[in-house]
Each structure stands twice: as structure tokens, then as C-alpha cells.
């Protein structure tokens, strides 16, 4: 399978994506814990069915020391006992923030309050931006039919 477009060969796409990727680097440097970032990125990508992002964030998380058990259980985090309460709050916010069309009210006050119990303002801002960033990245890759499986940890950082 080949991607429909080579984003980096197109002058407009290249310019836009360089700015977009710099936003991703800023998120990586935020005070939101790395494990939480990778778990959220993975869950959003699972919901959206973005193979290239699932590949990337599974490998990035493993390279950062994440266990295979936790990575395999992200899709079923509600029933899994391996996630902290803070991680569960972030995953729930990520799901509601991704499934906005399914949950007509968007992110509920209850889910927001639960996340706010575990994360300070700067971390919450990073979490919200990360969910939005991942939804955008997923759509860019899905529309373009970006092939998955060849990602190497650190490739885009």
C-alpha cells in the first residue's frame, strides 16, 4: 500500500506539517507524564482506527518503558486493573473528546472534574491539546491511507 499523497513533497502541506509537528514536540515537552501521553495517543488512535498512529505510539510507549500488558489493555482500560486513577481519568477524557459526535454533549462535566482531580491546569491544557492533536493526526493519516508497520521509535522527534 502506498500513501495517496507525499505530504512533504507538496510545498503547502510541507509548510503546514512542519508547524503541526512542532506542536507535537511542544506537547512531548509538557508536564503531562510521558506514559499518560502515549496511552492517550494510543487510545485516540484505536478509536479512530489510525494504524500508523497505533504503530507509532505503541512503539514509542514501549521504548519509553511501557509494559506490553498495559499496551495490550488500553483498548479495554475500563476493565483493566493496570492503570492508575489519573491514567483512567485521562483515557476517559480522551474517549469523550474523540467521540464528540457520539456523545452529543461532548466532554461531560463529570469526566472533566475527574480529570481535574488528577492534573493541574498546565497538564489539563496539554491533555486537551494532545487529544485534539491526535484526532487531527489520525485524520491526516487515514484520509491519506498512510501505510503502517515501519515506524522506528524517535523517527519524528
PDB file of C-alpha atoms in Angstrom:
ATOM      1  CA  UNK A   1       0.000   0.000   0.000  1.00  0.00           C
ATOM      2  CA  UNK A   2       1.245   3.474  -0.867  1.00  0.00           C
ATOM      3  CA  UNK A   3       0.075   6.745   0.636  1.00  0.00           C
ATOM      4  CA  UNK A   4      -2.149   8.811  -1.638  1.00  0.00           C
ATOM      5  CA  UNK A   5      -0.011  11.924  -1.171  1.00  0.00           C
ATOM      6  CA  UNK A   6       3.549  12.657  -0.187  1.00  0.00           C
ATOM      7  CA  UNK A   7       2.772  15.490   2.199  1.00  0.00           C
ATOM      8  CA  UNK A   8       6.407  16.560   2.409  1.00  0.00           C
ATOM      9  CA  UNK A   9       6.757  16.867  -1.380  1.00  0.00           C
ATOM     10  CA  UNK A  10       3.910  19.387  -1.530  1.00  0.00           C
ATOM     11  CA  UNK A  11       5.039  22.928  -0.609  1.00  0.00           C
ATOM     12  CA  UNK A  12       1.850  23.883   1.243  1.00  0.00           C
ATOM     13  CA  UNK A  13       1.471  20.588   3.080  1.00  0.00           C
ATOM     14  CA  UNK A  14       5.167  20.567   3.962  1.00  0.00           C
ATOM     15  CA  UNK A  15       4.960  24.062   5.458  1.00  0.00           C
ATOM     16  CA  UNK A  16       1.807  23.300   7.435  1.00  0.00           C
ATOM     17  CA  UNK A  17       3.025  19.924   8.680  1.00  0.00           C
ATOM     18  CA  UNK A  18       6.324  21.369   9.909  1.00  0.00           C
ATOM     19  CA  UNK A  19       4.309  23.688  12.168  1.00  0.00           C
ATOM     20  CA  UNK A  20       1.994  20.851  13.151  1.00  0.00           C
ATOM     21  CA  UNK A  21       4.907  18.586  14.083  1.00  0.00           C
ATOM     22  CA  UNK A  22       6.471  21.382  16.152  1.00  0.00           C
ATOM     23  CA  UNK A  23       3.239  21.450  18.162  1.00  0.00           C
ATOM     24  CA  UNK A  24       3.710  17.723  18.760  1.00  0.00           C
ATOM     25  CA  UNK A  25       7.236  18.345  20.027  1.00  0.00           C
ATOM     26  CA  UNK A  26       5.936  21.022  22.405  1.00  0.00           C
ATOM     27  CA  UNK A  27       3.399  18.547  23.761  1.00  0.00           C
ATOM     28  CA  UNK A  28       6.139  15.966  24.346  1.00  0.00           C
ATOM     29  CA  UNK A  29       7.951  18.552  26.487  1.00  0.00           C
ATOM     30  CA  UNK A  30       4.833  19.376  28.544  1.00  0.00           C
ATOM     31  CA  UNK A  31       4.471  18.335  32.203  1.00  0.00           C
ATOM     32  CA  UNK A  32       1.851  15.723  31.272  1.00  0.00           C
ATOM     33  CA  UNK A  33       3.532  12.390  32.146  1.00  0.00           C
ATOM     34  CA  UNK A  34       5.046  10.575  29.153  1.00  0.00           C
ATOM     35  CA  UNK A  35       3.180   7.364  29.944  1.00  0.00           C
ATOM     36  CA  UNK A  36      -0.127   9.257  30.003  1.00  0.00           C
ATOM     37  CA  UNK A  37       0.704  10.958  26.713  1.00  0.00           C
ATOM     38  CA  UNK A  38       1.430   7.668  24.966  1.00  0.00           C
ATOM     39  CA  UNK A  39      -1.593   5.872  26.434  1.00  0.00           C
ATOM     40  CA  UNK A  40      -3.896   8.719  25.381  1.00  0.00           C
ATOM     41  CA  UNK A  41      -2.360   8.943  21.904  1.00  0.00           C
ATOM     42  CA  UNK A  42      -2.772   5.188  21.512  1.00  0.00           C
ATOM     43  CA  UNK A  43      -6.397   5.168  22.716  1.00  0.00           C
ATOM     44  CA  UNK A  44      -7.449   8.041  20.453  1.00  0.00           C
ATOM     45  CA  UNK A  45      -5.784   6.280  17.524  1.00  0.00           C
ATOM     46  CA  UNK A  46      -7.517   2.990  18.365  1.00  0.00           C
ATOM     47  CA  UNK A  47     -10.916   4.684  18.422  1.00  0.00           C
ATOM     48  CA  UNK A  48     -10.249   6.352  15.064  1.00  0.00           C
ATOM     49  CA  UNK A  49      -8.673   3.253  13.512  1.00  0.00           C
ATOM     50  CA  UNK A  50      -5.417   5.000  12.579  1.00  0.00           C
ATOM     51  CA  UNK A  51      -2.962   2.157  12.001  1.00  0.00           C
ATOM     52  CA  UNK A  52       0.107   4.352  11.516  1.00  0.00           C
ATOM     53  CA  UNK A  53      -0.503   6.192  14.808  1.00  0.00           C
ATOM     54  CA  UNK A  54      -1.226   2.928  16.646  1.00  0.00           C
ATOM     55  CA  UNK A  55       2.081   1.603  15.295  1.00  0.00           C
ATOM     56  CA  UNK A  56       3.933   4.773  16.287  1.00  0.00           C
ATOM     57  CA  UNK A  57       2.558   5.193  19.787  1.00  0.00           C
ATOM     58  CA  UNK A  58       2.780   1.513  20.690  1.00  0.00           C
ATOM     59  CA  UNK A  59       6.458   1.551  19.752  1.00  0.00           C
ATOM     60  CA  UNK A  60       7.159   4.936  21.391  1.00  0.00           C
ATOM     61  CA  UNK A  61       5.491   3.776  24.607  1.00  0.00           C
ATOM     62  CA  UNK A  62       7.455   0.520  24.632  1.00  0.00           C
ATOM     63  CA  UNK A  63      10.703   2.408  24.002  1.00  0.00           C
ATOM     64  CA  UNK A  64       9.846   4.646  26.977  1.00  0.00           C
ATOM     65  CA  UNK A  65       9.470   1.567  29.192  1.00  0.00           C
ATOM     66  CA  UNK A  66       5.753   0.869  28.939  1.00  0.00           C
ATOM     67  CA  UNK A  67       4.825  -2.790  29.515  1.00  0.00           C
ATOM     68  CA  UNK A  68       3.221  -4.957  26.854  1.00  0.00           C
ATOM     69  CA  UNK A  69       0.419  -5.845  29.285  1.00  0.00           C
ATOM     70  CA  UNK A  70      -0.636  -2.217  29.656  1.00  0.00           C
ATOM     71  CA  UNK A  71      -0.313  -1.553  25.923  1.00  0.00           C
ATOM     72  CA  UNK A  72      -2.491  -4.554  25.101  1.00  0.00           C
ATOM     73  CA  UNK A  73      -5.109  -3.480  27.630  1.00  0.00           C
ATOM     74  CA  UNK A  74      -5.511   0.159  26.536  1.00  0.00           C
ATOM     75  CA  UNK A  75      -8.450  -0.787  24.297  1.00  0.00           C
ATOM     76  CA  UNK A  76     -10.219  -2.286  27.326  1.00  0.00           C
ATOM     77  CA  UNK A  77      -8.916   0.066  30.008  1.00  0.00           C
ATOM     78  CA  UNK A  78     -12.215   0.189  31.927  1.00  0.00           C
ATOM     79  CA  UNK A  79     -11.957  -3.498  32.827  1.00  0.00           C
ATOM     80  CA  UNK A  80      -8.185  -3.490  33.367  1.00  0.00           C
ATOM     81  CA  UNK A  81      -6.571  -3.058  36.772  1.00  0.00           C
ATOM     82  CA  UNK A  82      -3.166  -1.945  35.469  1.00  0.00           C
ATOM     83  CA  UNK A  83      -3.896   1.774  35.056  1.00  0.00           C
ATOM     84  CA  UNK A  84      -3.724   4.446  37.740  1.00  0.00           C
ATOM     85  CA  UNK A  85      -6.763   6.533  38.597  1.00  0.00           C
ATOM     86  CA  UNK A  86      -5.100   9.511  36.881  1.00  0.00           C
ATOM     87  CA  UNK A  87      -4.470   7.498  33.713  1.00  0.00           C
ATOM     88  CA  UNK A  88      -8.066   6.253  33.752  1.00  0.00           C
ATOM     89  CA  UNK A  89      -9.307   9.836  34.033  1.00  0.00           C
ATOM     90  CA  UNK A  90      -7.126  10.873  31.080  1.00  0.00           C
ATOM     91  CA  UNK A  91      -8.300   7.918  28.977  1.00  0.00           C
ATOM     92  CA  UNK A  92     -11.934   8.722  29.728  1.00  0.00           C
ATOM     93  CA  UNK A  93     -11.446  12.372  28.777  1.00  0.00           C
ATOM     94  CA  UNK A  94      -9.661  11.264  25.598  1.00  0.00           C
ATOM     95  CA  UNK A  95     -12.548   8.988  24.656  1.00  0.00           C
ATOM     96  CA  UNK A  96     -15.219  11.617  25.206  1.00  0.00           C
ATOM     97  CA  UNK A  97     -13.101  14.231  23.434  1.00  0.00           C
ATOM     98  CA  UNK A  98     -12.675  11.904  20.464  1.00  0.00           C
ATOM     99  CA  UNK A  99     -16.245  10.654  20.267  1.00  0.00           C
ATOM    100  CA  UNK A 100     -17.861  14.096  20.254  1.00  0.00           C
ATOM    101  CA  UNK A 101     -20.305  13.100  17.514  1.00  0.00           C
ATOM    102  CA  UNK A 102     -21.376  10.042  19.533  1.00  0.00           C
ATOM    103  CA  UNK A 103     -21.703  11.931  22.821  1.00  0.00           C
ATOM    104  CA  UNK A 104     -23.803  14.927  21.823  1.00  0.00           C
ATOM    105  CA  UNK A 105     -22.760  16.854  24.908  1.00  0.00           C
ATOM    106  CA  UNK A 106     -19.039  16.490  24.246  1.00  0.00           C
ATOM    107  CA  UNK A 107     -16.918  16.025  27.357  1.00  0.00           C
ATOM    108  CA  UNK A 108     -19.199  15.790  30.370  1.00  0.00           C
ATOM    109  CA  UNK A 109     -18.715  17.888  33.499  1.00  0.00           C
ATOM    110  CA  UNK A 110     -18.205  14.670  35.478  1.00  0.00           C
ATOM    111  CA  UNK A 111     -15.374  13.475  33.226  1.00  0.00           C
ATOM    112  CA  UNK A 112     -13.777  16.933  33.275  1.00  0.00           C
ATOM    113  CA  UNK A 113     -13.974  17.154  37.082  1.00  0.00           C
ATOM    114  CA  UNK A 114     -12.422  13.700  37.420  1.00  0.00           C
ATOM    115  CA  UNK A 115      -9.504  14.677  35.183  1.00  0.00           C
ATOM    116  CA  UNK A 116      -9.098  17.959  37.100  1.00  0.00           C
ATOM    117  CA  UNK A 117      -8.674  15.957  40.334  1.00  0.00           C
ATOM    118  CA  UNK A 118      -5.533  14.354  38.912  1.00  0.00           C
ATOM    119  CA  UNK A 119      -3.965  17.021  36.686  1.00  0.00           C
ATOM    120  CA  UNK A 120      -3.111  20.683  37.207  1.00  0.00           C
ATOM    121  CA  UNK A 121      -4.091  23.410  34.720  1.00  0.00           C
ATOM    122  CA  UNK A 122      -0.955  23.065  32.589  1.00  0.00           C
ATOM    123  CA  UNK A 123      -1.324  19.291  32.414  1.00  0.00           C
ATOM    124  CA  UNK A 124      -5.041  19.582  31.601  1.00  0.00           C
ATOM    125  CA  UNK A 125      -4.271  22.029  28.798  1.00  0.00           C
ATOM    126  CA  UNK A 126      -1.664  19.628  27.418  1.00  0.00           C
ATOM    127  CA  UNK A 127      -4.135  16.750  27.672  1.00  0.00           C
ATOM    128  CA  UNK A 128      -6.861  18.638  25.784  1.00  0.00           C
ATOM    129  CA  UNK A 129      -4.410  19.755  23.102  1.00  0.00           C
ATOM    130  CA  UNK A 130      -2.995  16.214  22.831  1.00  0.00           C
ATOM    131  CA  UNK A 131      -6.467  14.739  22.249  1.00  0.00           C
ATOM    132  CA  UNK A 132      -7.144  17.353  19.569  1.00  0.00           C
ATOM    133  CA  UNK A 133      -3.678  16.907  18.051  1.00  0.00           C
ATOM    134  CA  UNK A 134      -4.099  13.135  17.830  1.00  0.00           C
ATOM    135  CA  UNK A 135      -7.531  13.420  16.248  1.00  0.00           C
ATOM    136  CA  UNK A 136      -6.021  15.688  13.583  1.00  0.00           C
ATOM    137  CA  UNK A 137      -3.025  13.405  13.022  1.00  0.00           C
ATOM    138  CA  UNK A 138      -5.343  10.403  12.747  1.00  0.00           C
ATOM    139  CA  UNK A 139      -7.450  12.111  10.109  1.00  0.00           C
ATOM    140  CA  UNK A 140      -4.414  13.214   8.094  1.00  0.00           C
ATOM    141  CA  UNK A 141      -3.151   9.633   8.046  1.00  0.00           C
ATOM    142  CA  UNK A 142      -6.492   7.914   7.433  1.00  0.00           C
ATOM    143  CA  UNK A 143      -7.515  10.198   4.558  1.00  0.00           C
ATOM    144  CA  UNK A 144      -4.076   9.713   3.000  1.00  0.00           C
ATOM    145  CA  UNK A 145      -4.097   5.937   3.603  1.00  0.00           C
ATOM    146  CA  UNK A 146      -0.695   6.239   5.238  1.00  0.00           C
ATOM    147  CA  UNK A 147       0.789   2.726   5.496  1.00  0.00           C
ATOM    148  CA  UNK A 148       1.716   1.378   8.928  1.00  0.00           C
ATOM    149  CA  UNK A 149       4.240  -1.039  10.348  1.00  0.00           C
ATOM    150  CA  UNK A 150       7.619   0.504   9.588  1.00  0.00           C
ATOM    151  CA  UNK A 151       7.788   3.184  12.286  1.00  0.00           C
ATOM    152  CA  UNK A 152      11.010   3.355  14.316  1.00  0.00           C
ATOM    153  CA  UNK A 153      10.913   4.956  17.810  1.00  0.00           C
ATOM    154  CA  UNK A 154      12.135   8.540  17.701  1.00  0.00           C
ATOM    155  CA  UNK A 155      11.627   8.828  13.939  1.00  0.00           C
ATOM    156  CA  UNK A 156       9.656  12.085  14.181  1.00  0.00           C
ATOM    157  CA  UNK A 157      11.170  13.544  17.361  1.00  0.00           C
TER     158      UNK A 157
END
